[in-house]
Structures are given as structure tokens and as C-alpha cells.
Amino acid sequence: MWLKPEEVLLKSALKLWVLERSNRYFVLQRRRGYGEDGGGLAGLLMGTLDAVLDSTSKVAPFRILHQTPDSQVYWSIACGASREEITEHWDWLEHNVMKTLSVFDSNEDVTSFVQGKIRGLIAEEGKGSFIKEEDPEKFREAILKFEKCFGLAEQEKLVTYYSCSYWRGRMPCQGWLYLSTNFLSFYSFLLGAEIKLVISWDEISKLEKTSNVILTESIHVCSRGEDHYFSMFLHINETFLLMEQLANYAVRRLFDKETFESDLVLRDPLQITKRGLENRAHSEQFSAFFRLPKEETLQEVHECFLWVPFCHFSTLGKMCISENYICFASQDGSLCSIIIPLREVIAVEKADPANKGVNISTKGKRAFRFTEVKDFEHLVAKLGIRSGTISSPHHTASTEVATTSDSDNLVDYYEGQLMAGQKGSSKTVSTEALMTVFHPQDADNLDSKMLKEKMKEQSWNILFVECGRGVSMFRTKKTRDLVLRGIPETLRGELWLLFSGAVNDMATNPGYYTELVEKSLGTCTLATDEIERDLRRSLPEHPAFQSDTGISALRRVLTAYAYRNPKIGYCQAMNILTSVLLLYAKEEEAFWLLVAVCERMLPDYFNRRIIGALVDQAVFEELIRDHLSQLTDHMTDMTFFSSVSLSWFLTLFISVLPIESAVSVVDCFFYDGIKAILQLGLAVLDYNMDKLLTCKDDAEAVTVLNRFFDSVTNKDSPLPQAVQQASNLNDTKSYHPKVDITDLIRESNEKYGDIRYEDVESMRCRNRLYVIQTLEVTTKQNVLRVVSQDVKFSPSDLEELYELFKKEHFLSCYWSANSPVLRHHDPSLPYLDQYRIDCQQFRVLYHLLSPWAHCANRDSLALWTFRLLDENSDCLINFKEFACVLDVMYNGSFTDKLKLLFKLHIPPAFTEVESLSPSKGDDLSKEELIHFSQLNVSSPVDSQEADALKRSPEKAGKEKIDIQAYLKQWQDELLKKEENIKDLPRMNQFQFIQFSKTLYNLFHGDPEEELLYWAIATVTSLLLKMEEVGRRLQSPTSPAKSPASAAESSTDSQNAPKKDSAPQQTERRNVQSPRRDDHEWSFAFEQILASLLNEPALVRFFEKPLDIKAKVENAKTSQLKARTRV
């Protein structure tokens, strides 16, 4: 590798380098301890220094220096990992540079020319590489070391590297940690002991920072049950965050393909950089904190002061700017934050240049003043253009009406928009919250509860006067305190919309909901069937959902969302949540609130595997261990908390609390996010601690919690008794003292309010790996349970085969931006079909695992085996098919193995194979292999859809499950009988020749090779003679049929229908096998079997016991290298 020229003052410092070649201007040196003089003490010392020191010398054992006569200064210009590489550089210099140097008069000109030439070569190399121009020279060296040490594919992108220690037992090994897109790798060489560790991100089940007596701070990585510890980082937090991101990236790419494919930033793994990941992490944190659309990316951050008018002082904080929003959050304890959409901005002006001030005016006569803004003039110009206040003065009259500081309702701003978008659909979309229709407030009835409600409203109105109202209001500690006390009924829908960020989605997508309703009406899918089933179960005690008005609104919102997001569709808990949203928000607002909950605030909650809910439950368990250690010591099984709390997370406590209390929880959730639910869950367990500690089993503990929830009330709720029916029914049954929800929420904040949002997100990320791996273990156990019934492999061997099979699927996804195989992993499919491989992947595994992989025509055998297994012609096979064919090779009887070989040489498996490159012999290229695997496969669109439908009945009828198809598939499997050897079609002349060649190849290298060759020659000769005699006896010139010929004729007549059965199998692939005329001969399987049984050497060969363990162990170490070569 050419290096950026650097001075080397001493040519042979400390005698660490040995001279290999030299001329007038260049010197080639070898690192002492490498090459001819072997290892020894010098070799151990040099190897240790090369592994530990961060210097050019660590890169390679060879280097080239540039020198000029009469100069003591040398310049390093190239290095090499091997003698061949450095010799190539040396030869290039002699042929292309040496002759030119003689024309220069001065040594300075020579050195300048050489340096310029080398820099030009480096620049030319960089054009086609993954190294960016801004990458430093050390990073180029690290890439060379990374490639040399681990031998991964060229496409594997190194993201960054760190110096650290890896702990083996109690001994630290100093080395280098390399973080790439798909692997965590570590290399160390200390005094002859080499440590090389490669862990793929998708295998990691635990990634955390730990500390103990020995390791002050370290990073713990758990992969496949093995623990690895890395410590002594210079910046451990930076390292850990990057590792978290890369692990999460790999998990999303391999296990959550729909979300990943929609992410334009991460779709191409070759474009991932350390800086890009850091920027992405900041953008995600920014969007989540301010509840902005996920598409927003953080572009600028400015530390500045914001003038807070109602406090009459400026607060220090950070101004964060994205494409469409200006946000600010204070750094002190006042928790002051604002969000200014650029669509609301009408002017951006410079103010008080001495203080570097920026004034931002919004609709509704609001103004925000920022001071001490770095480069404020440039910022003013940029924001002015982006908001349209400079280039387009008329832009201010566009989409929205201003947010004002009076007490008008926020959603009145969108009234004109809403009505304009619904002119043709006013009869189908409700424009009123159900609570205003079914429970209008009586202004004349001012009982104690209504008076308290009015006082709450007045408190909020005072806040609106001080802090503003609408999307750009100041959010302070006082705002939070008012939310904890409960939002008034009349303001609940407005503030939910504001705090959740749904107000921004609704403002930027006018008319979207109405359009969705029109498109989704009348559709019939699995989701709509489930929605119809659950409509009457949603808050059945509330009058709104005892009438067609509420039921129809609920149906429209849920159906529209299922149409918008078919990945989620409909999940059972969504009906309960949406019912409550419809009580306090208009129909379109309820829809956007549902979008905010499902897609931002509770990600991955509402899908088939509810991964998001499982992750948050794992976070909840972790918080219980930290804050309620008494309870964890008492409970023998922590899964109790997961099972009992699942409904708390999925329905935000709505399903367990009375409605009047549950809405107060929803208030806190929309303001604080999942943190509010976690805090309340801890408070519930803490409140019932004493009773839970006396419980003898889980059932008793569940009863305690249920009685507690029944006793929770909201004494200030103005809802009528008819609505509070659920809690009132239990009044006479419960002896539990009443608990007010406001007191419970306040207590949860006082005790557990120190839980930070950043910590929750970090725990989410950490536990996501654990949850994903747990689900994968469940999938593996189910697959192994099904497959173990059909094979004779031991459970441990079968598990190892599954891991290799799954790893091969993932390896094909690692280095391709748009891997077609990636589309084939679908967690919603049955367990067996979640992981499937194509012909290319099967060939790699066949070479590694098959006892017949030593054959010269092994590629052809792998191809024919794959075609035989691919019964439905979708060019994919699952693990059961893969394991069953290996089981025949290793554990099958003589007849089973021979039958497999026979079937490989007849259609539909057999196809004539010939490599396009004669130099490769029988080896096939990837393109040829894929071509032959698809050859003569009938693959029109309808056929593919039918095959997919057959495999996955739930895909029928727009996701509607076809139960009959499932039952038929199950019945076919139960009735499937063992194949009769008489049902096999005959083998023609060409196929028999190929069959004989395969047998010859199988015997190569066997101790009885000569004997086996003699035996197969004998059998072949005998079969040909038998066929020749049979044909002569059947010819018309034969005078009479002997008994033998009559038997032969009888056999042929019996076999005639079975010959006709062959086209039925080949018809599926439209395989055109060579036509058999009167002069061709053929053999039945029984003939070949009987002939081979007469040769003891052949019987011994096929009945020889084979152990797959050695093959599996070799495959585990060779699989990655095999894929790299491919």
C-alpha cells in the first residue's frame, strides 16, 4: 500500500529493520522477526510492538523508504503485508520512476517529484475505494490491518477502531477493537500469543457498560452464551454508543426488513460512517424529545439564550434546527422548551447586534428573542429563506391560521382546513368529540366537581396567557405540574394533540384522513374482520359506544389506520386506546393521535410480535430490580411482572383502571411518554409491596393487583355515574381503601421522577437485543422440535446445523445493499419458512457439510440436490428440507442413499450442466448456478403467487387467512406416505452415464478405491448386457419369447404406467428430458439396486458410518471464509 510520505530520521532505529534491497533513491526493508530469520525473541518482540503500538510500523512487515545521496533524512512511501506485495511496488518504482529521477539537478527536486507521484497514486486508488477523502492516513492503515488480520470480504466497511484491552480470564490483552458494519472484531499479539475474535452483531444478546473491582469501566458483550469484556478505552461512552448503534442497525436490517427498507439512510451498508451514525443518533434523540415527525433530521445546534417574558430573564440552552422546525430546550432545571414550526414563522430579523440577537415572529403576534447566537447574521438569512419570509412574502397566508395567546381552542385553527377537506365526506367523518355529544357540560349545574373542573380550566387559561397557546407555547415546570393534576375535560383533546406532536402531522397533511377513509371503506382484509369483531368490546359501558355514532367513528379510524400502515394493520389493544381518543378528540384528530402513538411514542408495539411492548417490559423489570429490590428478592420468577404488566403497556392502563382514572394516565403519557407508564407501574408495585411480599403464588399476586386497580378513583372527575359504571360496580365488593389517581401519579413522580428519558432510551436499546434474541431462540426451538421428528441427528448436531443454516442466510445479507434473499425473511411466516436459502447459499453449505463434497462434480450435485428439494419451484428451500437431505447422506441406509443419488440424476432434479468457462472444469460460477437452478422452472406471475399462497395461506385474499388451505396442507403432510421405489421413473442412457460418473467421483480417495472402481465397472457392464439382451428379446425378429423374456415383457408392461408418471413430475418444471426412441435403453431403480447389492465393496462404502460432528466444527470456522471467497 502506498503511504503518504513521512520523514524517518533513523533508517534502522534500534536495529528493528533489515535491509532487503537498495538503489540510489530507494530502500526496501524487512521488519526483524519476519521472514527468513524466523521468530525467536526478536520476532515475539516485534509482533508485540506491532500489535500494541499505534504507529506506521504496526501495519506491515515490509516497507520502502525514499532516500537521496548525502542525506540523513528518509521518507516512508510504501508498506506491504507480504513479500509479493512489496516487490510489486518496488518493481513499479524501478520501471516507472528511476529513469525519470536522473534528469533532476538537485536532491530537493527529486524528493518533491517522488512525494507528488506517491500522493497522486494514493488519490487514484481512493477513487474506487470506500475510503472517503477526509479519512486520515491512520484510518487507511487501520483498514489495511483490518483486512490483513481478519480476511473478511472486501465490501465489509470498517466504521472505526479503538485501542483497548480484552480480558481472557483475569489477564488483560492489549490490542485493537475494530467496529465494522457487520462485525465486532478484536486482534492482539502479545509475546507470541495471538488473539483473534470476530463476532457478528446479529449474534449479540447483551451489550452493556459494567464495572467491578478489577474492571473500573468495561463493555460487556454476550454472544451465543459467551461473555466478552473490553476495557481501558480512551472514550468509553463514545465507543459504547457506537457499538449500540451498529448492533441496533444489524438487528433492524436482518430482523425488521420493512422498517429498514424504508430507511434511506441505512439501506446501503457501504455508506455507513462513524460521523453519519453519530449525526443519526442526534437526529433521533432530537425528534423523540420534541415529538417531531421521524423524517426530521437535526441540521444545526446553537448554544444561546432565550428571553422568557413571563419570568423576565433569559435562560441558557440550545437552539436545534431541522428542515421544518426551530426548537429550544434550556440547560437549567426550569425545563423550559419551545417548538416553532417554520410554517408559523412570518419574520426572522436581527435584533441588538451587540448581543448577537435573533427575533422570530410567528402568526398570532408572538415573538421569540434569542441572544448570543453564534454567526447570527448567517442564521437570520438562512431561516428567512427557509421560512419563505424573504424569497416569498406571500407565503405567510398559506396553510394554517395562527396560534394565539387567547383561550380559543387549538383545533379551531384547522376548522377551515378540516371542512375544506371534508366537503364531500361530511356525512362520513365526525367533526365532534364524542364526549361533547354524549356528555355536554351543563353550565348551570355547578356542583363541587364541576367547580373544581372550572378551577382547573382557569389555571390552564392563566398559563396560556403567560406561556402562549398552541404549538409554539412555552413548556415549563408549571405546565408539567398542571398535567400531573389532570387536564380539564374541555382541553384534553387539544392538549393531547399538542403534547404528542400529532398537531404537526395533521397540519402538514390536510385532507389525508378523509382520503384514507374513502379508500378504505368497503375493503375486506384480515384486519377489517378483526376490527368488526372487536368494535362492540371497546368501552362497552360508555354510552358513546352503545350507539352507531361512536361505533362508526371507531370503525373508520381503525380501518383507515390499517389501510395506511398494513405492516401493523390492527392489533387488539388498538380498539381500546382509540375509543378513549375519540371521546376527547375529533375523528381526524383521533386518527393522528393514533399515528403518533403507534409510530413514534410506542414503536413496534402493535404488530405480530409486539417487540416494542416486550422491550419496555424488559426495561420495566430492570427498573424493578433497581428500585424495588425487596420485591425481586421475594419473586422467584421475574416473568410474572412481564405477564401481569403487558396490558398496562399496550393499553396505557385503560384496560385495568376505570375510565375516569385512566384518562389522567393518558394525560401524563402524552406529556412524558413511556416514562410516565414506567413510573406509574413502579408506584403501583410499591403501593402494594407489603401484600405482594406475603403472596404465595402468582395467582394471589394478580388478585391483589386487580383489587387495587378496582379501588382507584378520580374524585374530581365530572363524568356522570353511567360512565363510571365500571368502578361503581365494584364498590360493594372491594374492601380495599380508595386511592385517588391524582395522588398515585404525584407519588410516582416524587419517588421515580429522577428516571431520565435518556436512560430509558438507552435501556430500550440494550434490551431490544435481548428480546430479539429471545424470540429467535423460540423460533429455533420450534423448528428443531418439528424437524427432529424426521431426522436421526442428535439434538446438539441438529442445533448446530440450524445455526449454520441461519448464518448462511444472514451472510448473504451482509454485503449487498439490496439483497434479494433479505426479502425472504418474514417473521410473520410459520417458523419453518422464516429462514430460507437459495441455490448459491445451498452450494456453500453443501461444500462444507456434505460427505459427497469431495466429488469433482460437486457443484452439479449441489445444483441437482437443490432442484430436488425445491418442490414448489420458488428457488428457495427451508431448514427441514435441508436437514432431511443431509440426514439421508449421513444416517440413511444403503437403499436410501442410492435412491437419493438415483433421483438426483432424473428429472425434475437433473439438468444437463456444462460450465461456460472450460478452465474451471466442473465448477460453476454464481451466475451459472442461479441460471441452472431456475432452468425450465415454470415461473409466471400467477404460478409464483399460487405457490406462495400454498406455502403461506395467510397471504390469500389481501391478508385474509385461508383456514381451509391450512387444513389441507396439514392433511397432506399427515397422509404423506413413504415413497415406493417402484414409483420412480426409469433412468435413460444419458442420465445413467452421468450417474456412473458421479459414482466414480464419489470413490476417489477411498482406501478401497481400486476395488470400488472394479465393482462399479462390473455392475455397469452387467446392466448394459441385461438391457441389450432385453432389447433383443423384445425385437420383432425374435422368433419366440422365452419365459425370461416374457417376465421381462411383463415387467416392462407393469412399468409402462409408471413411465408415464414421470411427465407428471417433470410437468411441474416443464423439463424436456432427452427423448427415448427404439434404440435407447433405460434402467429401473430396482435393476440398479439389485446389481449394486451384489458387490460387497459398494455396500460397505455406502453403509460406512459417517459422523457429521467434524464437518460441523470445520464449517463453523470456514463458513465466513467460504462466503468471502464467493
CSV table of C-alpha atoms in Angstrom, one decimal, residues 496-693:
chain,number,residue,atom,x,y,z
A,496,TRP,CA,-53.2,15.6,23.7
A,497,LEU,CA,-52.8,16.8,20.1
A,498,LEU,CA,-50.2,19.4,21.1
A,499,PHE,CA,-48.0,17.3,23.5
A,500,SER,CA,-48.0,14.2,21.3
A,501,GLY,CA,-46.8,16.1,18.2
A,502,ALA,CA,-49.8,14.9,16.3
A,503,VAL,CA,-50.7,18.6,15.7
A,504,ASN,CA,-47.8,18.8,13.3
A,505,ASP,CA,-48.7,15.7,11.4
A,506,MET,CA,-52.3,17.0,11.0
A,507,ALA,CA,-51.2,20.4,9.9
A,508,THR,CA,-48.8,19.2,7.2
A,509,ASN,CA,-51.3,16.6,5.8
A,510,PRO,CA,-54.6,18.4,5.2
A,511,GLY,CA,-57.4,16.1,3.8
A,512,TYR,CA,-55.2,13.0,4.2
A,513,TYR,CA,-57.5,11.3,6.7
A,514,THR,CA,-60.6,11.9,4.6
A,515,GLU,CA,-58.9,10.4,1.6
A,516,LEU,CA,-57.9,7.4,3.6
A,517,VAL,CA,-61.5,6.9,4.8
A,518,GLU,CA,-62.8,6.9,1.3
A,519,LYS,CA,-60.2,4.5,0.0
A,520,SER,CA,-60.5,2.1,2.9
A,521,LEU,CA,-64.3,1.9,3.0
A,522,GLY,CA,-65.6,-1.5,1.8
A,523,THR,CA,-62.2,-3.2,1.9
A,524,CYS,CA,-62.2,-6.7,3.3
A,525,THR,CA,-59.0,-7.9,4.9
A,526,LEU,CA,-57.9,-9.8,8.0
A,527,ALA,CA,-57.5,-6.5,9.8
A,528,THR,CA,-61.1,-5.4,8.9
A,529,ASP,CA,-62.5,-8.7,10.1
A,530,GLU,CA,-60.7,-8.4,13.4
A,531,ILE,CA,-61.8,-4.8,13.8
A,532,GLU,CA,-65.5,-5.7,13.2
A,533,ARG,CA,-65.2,-8.4,15.9
A,534,ASP,CA,-63.8,-6.0,18.5
A,535,LEU,CA,-65.9,-2.9,17.8
A,536,ARG,CA,-68.6,-3.8,20.4
A,537,ARG,CA,-65.9,-4.7,23.0
A,538,SER,CA,-64.4,-1.2,23.1
A,539,LEU,CA,-65.6,0.6,26.3
A,540,PRO,CA,-69.0,-1.1,26.2
A,541,GLU,CA,-70.0,0.7,29.4
A,542,HIS,CA,-69.8,4.1,27.7
A,543,PRO,CA,-72.9,5.4,26.0
A,544,ALA,CA,-70.9,6.7,23.0
A,545,PHE,CA,-70.0,3.1,22.1
A,546,GLN,CA,-73.6,1.8,22.7
A,547,SER,CA,-74.7,3.8,19.6
A,548,ASP,CA,-73.9,3.7,15.9
A,549,THR,CA,-72.3,7.1,16.1
A,550,GLY,CA,-69.4,6.0,18.2
A,551,ILE,CA,-69.1,2.6,16.7
A,552,SER,CA,-68.9,4.0,13.1
A,553,ALA,CA,-66.3,6.6,14.1
A,554,LEU,CA,-64.2,3.9,15.7
A,555,ARG,CA,-64.6,1.7,12.7
A,556,ARG,CA,-63.4,4.4,10.3
A,557,VAL,CA,-60.4,5.4,12.4
A,558,LEU,CA,-59.2,1.8,12.8
A,559,THR,CA,-59.8,0.8,9.2
A,560,ALA,CA,-58.1,4.0,7.9
A,561,TYR,CA,-55.1,3.3,10.0
A,562,ALA,CA,-54.9,-0.4,8.9
A,563,TYR,CA,-55.0,0.9,5.3
A,564,ARG,CA,-52.3,3.4,6.0
A,565,ASN,CA,-50.0,1.0,7.7
A,566,PRO,CA,-50.6,-2.6,6.6
A,567,LYS,CA,-47.4,-3.7,8.4
A,568,ILE,CA,-49.2,-3.1,11.7
A,569,GLY,CA,-52.8,-3.4,10.4
A,570,TYR,CA,-54.8,-3.9,13.5
A,571,CYS,CA,-53.8,-5.1,17.0
A,572,GLN,CA,-56.3,-6.0,19.6
A,573,ALA,CA,-55.3,-3.2,22.1
A,574,MET,CA,-55.7,-0.5,19.5
A,575,ASN,CA,-59.5,-0.5,19.8
A,576,ILE,CA,-59.4,0.3,23.5
A,577,LEU,CA,-56.9,3.1,23.0
A,578,THR,CA,-58.7,4.6,20.0
A,579,SER,CA,-62.1,4.6,21.9
A,580,VAL,CA,-60.6,6.9,24.6
A,581,LEU,CA,-59.0,9.1,21.9
A,582,LEU,CA,-62.4,9.5,20.2
A,583,LEU,CA,-64.1,10.6,23.4
A,584,TYR,CA,-61.9,13.7,23.7
A,585,ALA,CA,-60.7,14.4,20.1
A,586,LYS,CA,-62.4,14.9,16.8
A,587,GLU,CA,-62.3,11.9,14.5
A,588,GLU,CA,-59.4,13.2,12.4
A,589,GLU,CA,-57.5,14.3,15.5
A,590,ALA,CA,-58.0,10.8,17.0
A,591,PHE,CA,-56.5,9.3,13.8
A,592,TRP,CA,-53.4,11.4,14.0
A,593,LEU,CA,-53.1,10.7,17.8
A,594,LEU,CA,-53.2,7.0,17.0
A,595,VAL,CA,-50.5,7.5,14.4
A,596,ALA,CA,-48.3,9.3,16.9
A,597,VAL,CA,-48.8,6.6,19.5
A,598,CYS,CA,-48.2,3.6,17.1
A,599,GLU,CA,-45.4,5.0,15.0
A,600,ARG,CA,-43.4,7.3,17.4
A,601,MET,CA,-44.3,7.1,21.1
A,602,LEU,CA,-44.8,3.3,21.2
A,603,PRO,CA,-42.7,1.9,18.3
A,604,ASP,CA,-43.2,-1.8,17.4
A,605,TYR,CA,-45.9,-2.2,20.0
A,606,PHE,CA,-48.8,-3.0,17.6
A,607,ASN,CA,-47.5,-5.8,15.4
A,608,ARG,CA,-47.5,-9.6,15.3
A,609,ARG,CA,-44.6,-10.0,17.7
A,610,ILE,CA,-45.2,-6.8,19.9
A,611,ILE,CA,-41.5,-6.4,20.2
A,612,GLY,CA,-41.8,-2.8,21.4
A,613,ALA,CA,-44.0,-3.9,24.4
A,614,LEU,CA,-41.7,-6.8,25.2
A,615,VAL,CA,-38.7,-4.4,25.2
A,616,ASP,CA,-40.4,-2.0,27.5
A,617,GLN,CA,-41.4,-4.8,29.8
A,618,ALA,CA,-37.7,-5.8,30.0
A,619,VAL,CA,-36.9,-2.2,30.8
A,620,PHE,CA,-39.6,-2.3,33.5
A,621,GLU,CA,-38.1,-5.4,35.0
A,622,GLU,CA,-34.7,-3.7,35.1
A,623,LEU,CA,-36.2,-0.7,36.9
A,624,ILE,CA,-37.9,-3.0,39.4
A,625,ARG,CA,-34.5,-4.6,40.2
A,626,ASP,CA,-33.0,-1.1,40.7
A,627,HIS,CA,-35.8,0.5,42.7
A,628,LEU,CA,-37.8,-2.4,44.3
A,629,SER,CA,-35.1,-4.9,45.2
A,630,GLN,CA,-37.2,-6.3,48.1
A,631,LEU,CA,-39.8,-7.4,45.6
A,632,THR,CA,-37.2,-9.0,43.2
A,633,ASP,CA,-35.7,-10.9,46.1
A,634,HIS,CA,-39.1,-12.3,47.0
A,635,MET,CA,-40.2,-13.2,43.5
A,636,THR,CA,-38.5,-16.4,42.2
A,637,ASP,CA,-39.6,-15.7,38.6
A,638,MET,CA,-39.3,-12.2,37.1
A,639,THR,CA,-41.5,-13.2,34.2
A,640,PHE,CA,-44.5,-12.6,36.5
A,641,PHE,CA,-44.0,-8.9,36.1
A,642,SER,CA,-44.0,-9.3,32.3
A,643,SER,CA,-47.2,-11.3,32.2
A,644,VAL,CA,-49.1,-9.0,34.5
A,645,SER,CA,-47.9,-5.7,33.1
A,646,LEU,CA,-48.4,-6.4,29.3
A,647,SER,CA,-51.9,-4.9,29.3
A,648,TRP,CA,-50.6,-1.9,31.3
A,649,PHE,CA,-48.2,-1.0,28.4
A,650,LEU,CA,-50.4,-2.0,25.5
A,651,THR,CA,-53.5,0.0,26.7
A,652,LEU,CA,-51.8,2.6,28.9
A,653,PHE,CA,-53.6,1.3,31.9
A,654,ILE,CA,-57.0,1.9,30.2
A,655,SER,CA,-57.9,-1.8,30.4
A,656,VAL,CA,-57.2,-2.1,34.1
A,657,LEU,CA,-58.3,1.3,35.5
A,658,PRO,CA,-61.8,2.9,35.5
A,659,ILE,CA,-62.1,5.2,32.5
A,660,GLU,CA,-62.2,8.4,34.7
A,661,SER,CA,-58.9,7.4,36.2
A,662,ALA,CA,-57.3,6.1,33.1
A,663,VAL,CA,-57.6,9.3,31.2
A,664,SER,CA,-55.4,11.0,33.7
A,665,VAL,CA,-52.7,8.4,33.0
A,666,VAL,CA,-53.1,9.1,29.3
A,667,ASP,CA,-52.6,12.9,30.1
A,668,CYS,CA,-49.2,12.1,31.6
A,669,PHE,CA,-48.3,9.7,28.8
A,670,PHE,CA,-48.8,12.3,26.1
A,671,TYR,CA,-46.6,14.7,28.0
A,672,ASP,CA,-43.9,12.4,29.3
A,673,GLY,CA,-44.0,9.5,27.0
A,674,ILE,CA,-43.3,5.9,28.1
A,675,LYS,CA,-41.5,7.3,31.2
A,676,ALA,CA,-44.9,8.1,32.7
A,677,ILE,CA,-46.1,4.5,32.3
A,678,LEU,CA,-42.9,3.1,33.8
A,679,GLN,CA,-43.1,5.4,36.8
A,680,LEU,CA,-46.8,4.6,37.4
A,681,GLY,CA,-46.1,0.8,37.2
A,682,LEU,CA,-43.3,1.2,39.8
A,683,ALA,CA,-45.7,3.2,42.1
A,684,VAL,CA,-48.4,0.5,41.8
A,685,LEU,CA,-46.0,-2.2,42.8
A,686,ASP,CA,-44.5,-0.1,45.6
A,687,TYR,CA,-48.0,0.8,47.0
A,688,ASN,CA,-48.8,-3.0,47.2
A,689,MET,CA,-45.4,-4.1,48.3
A,690,ASP,CA,-46.4,-5.5,51.7
A,691,LYS,CA,-49.3,-7.5,50.2
A,692,LEU,CA,-47.2,-8.8,47.3
A,693,LEU,CA,-44.5,-10.0,49.7
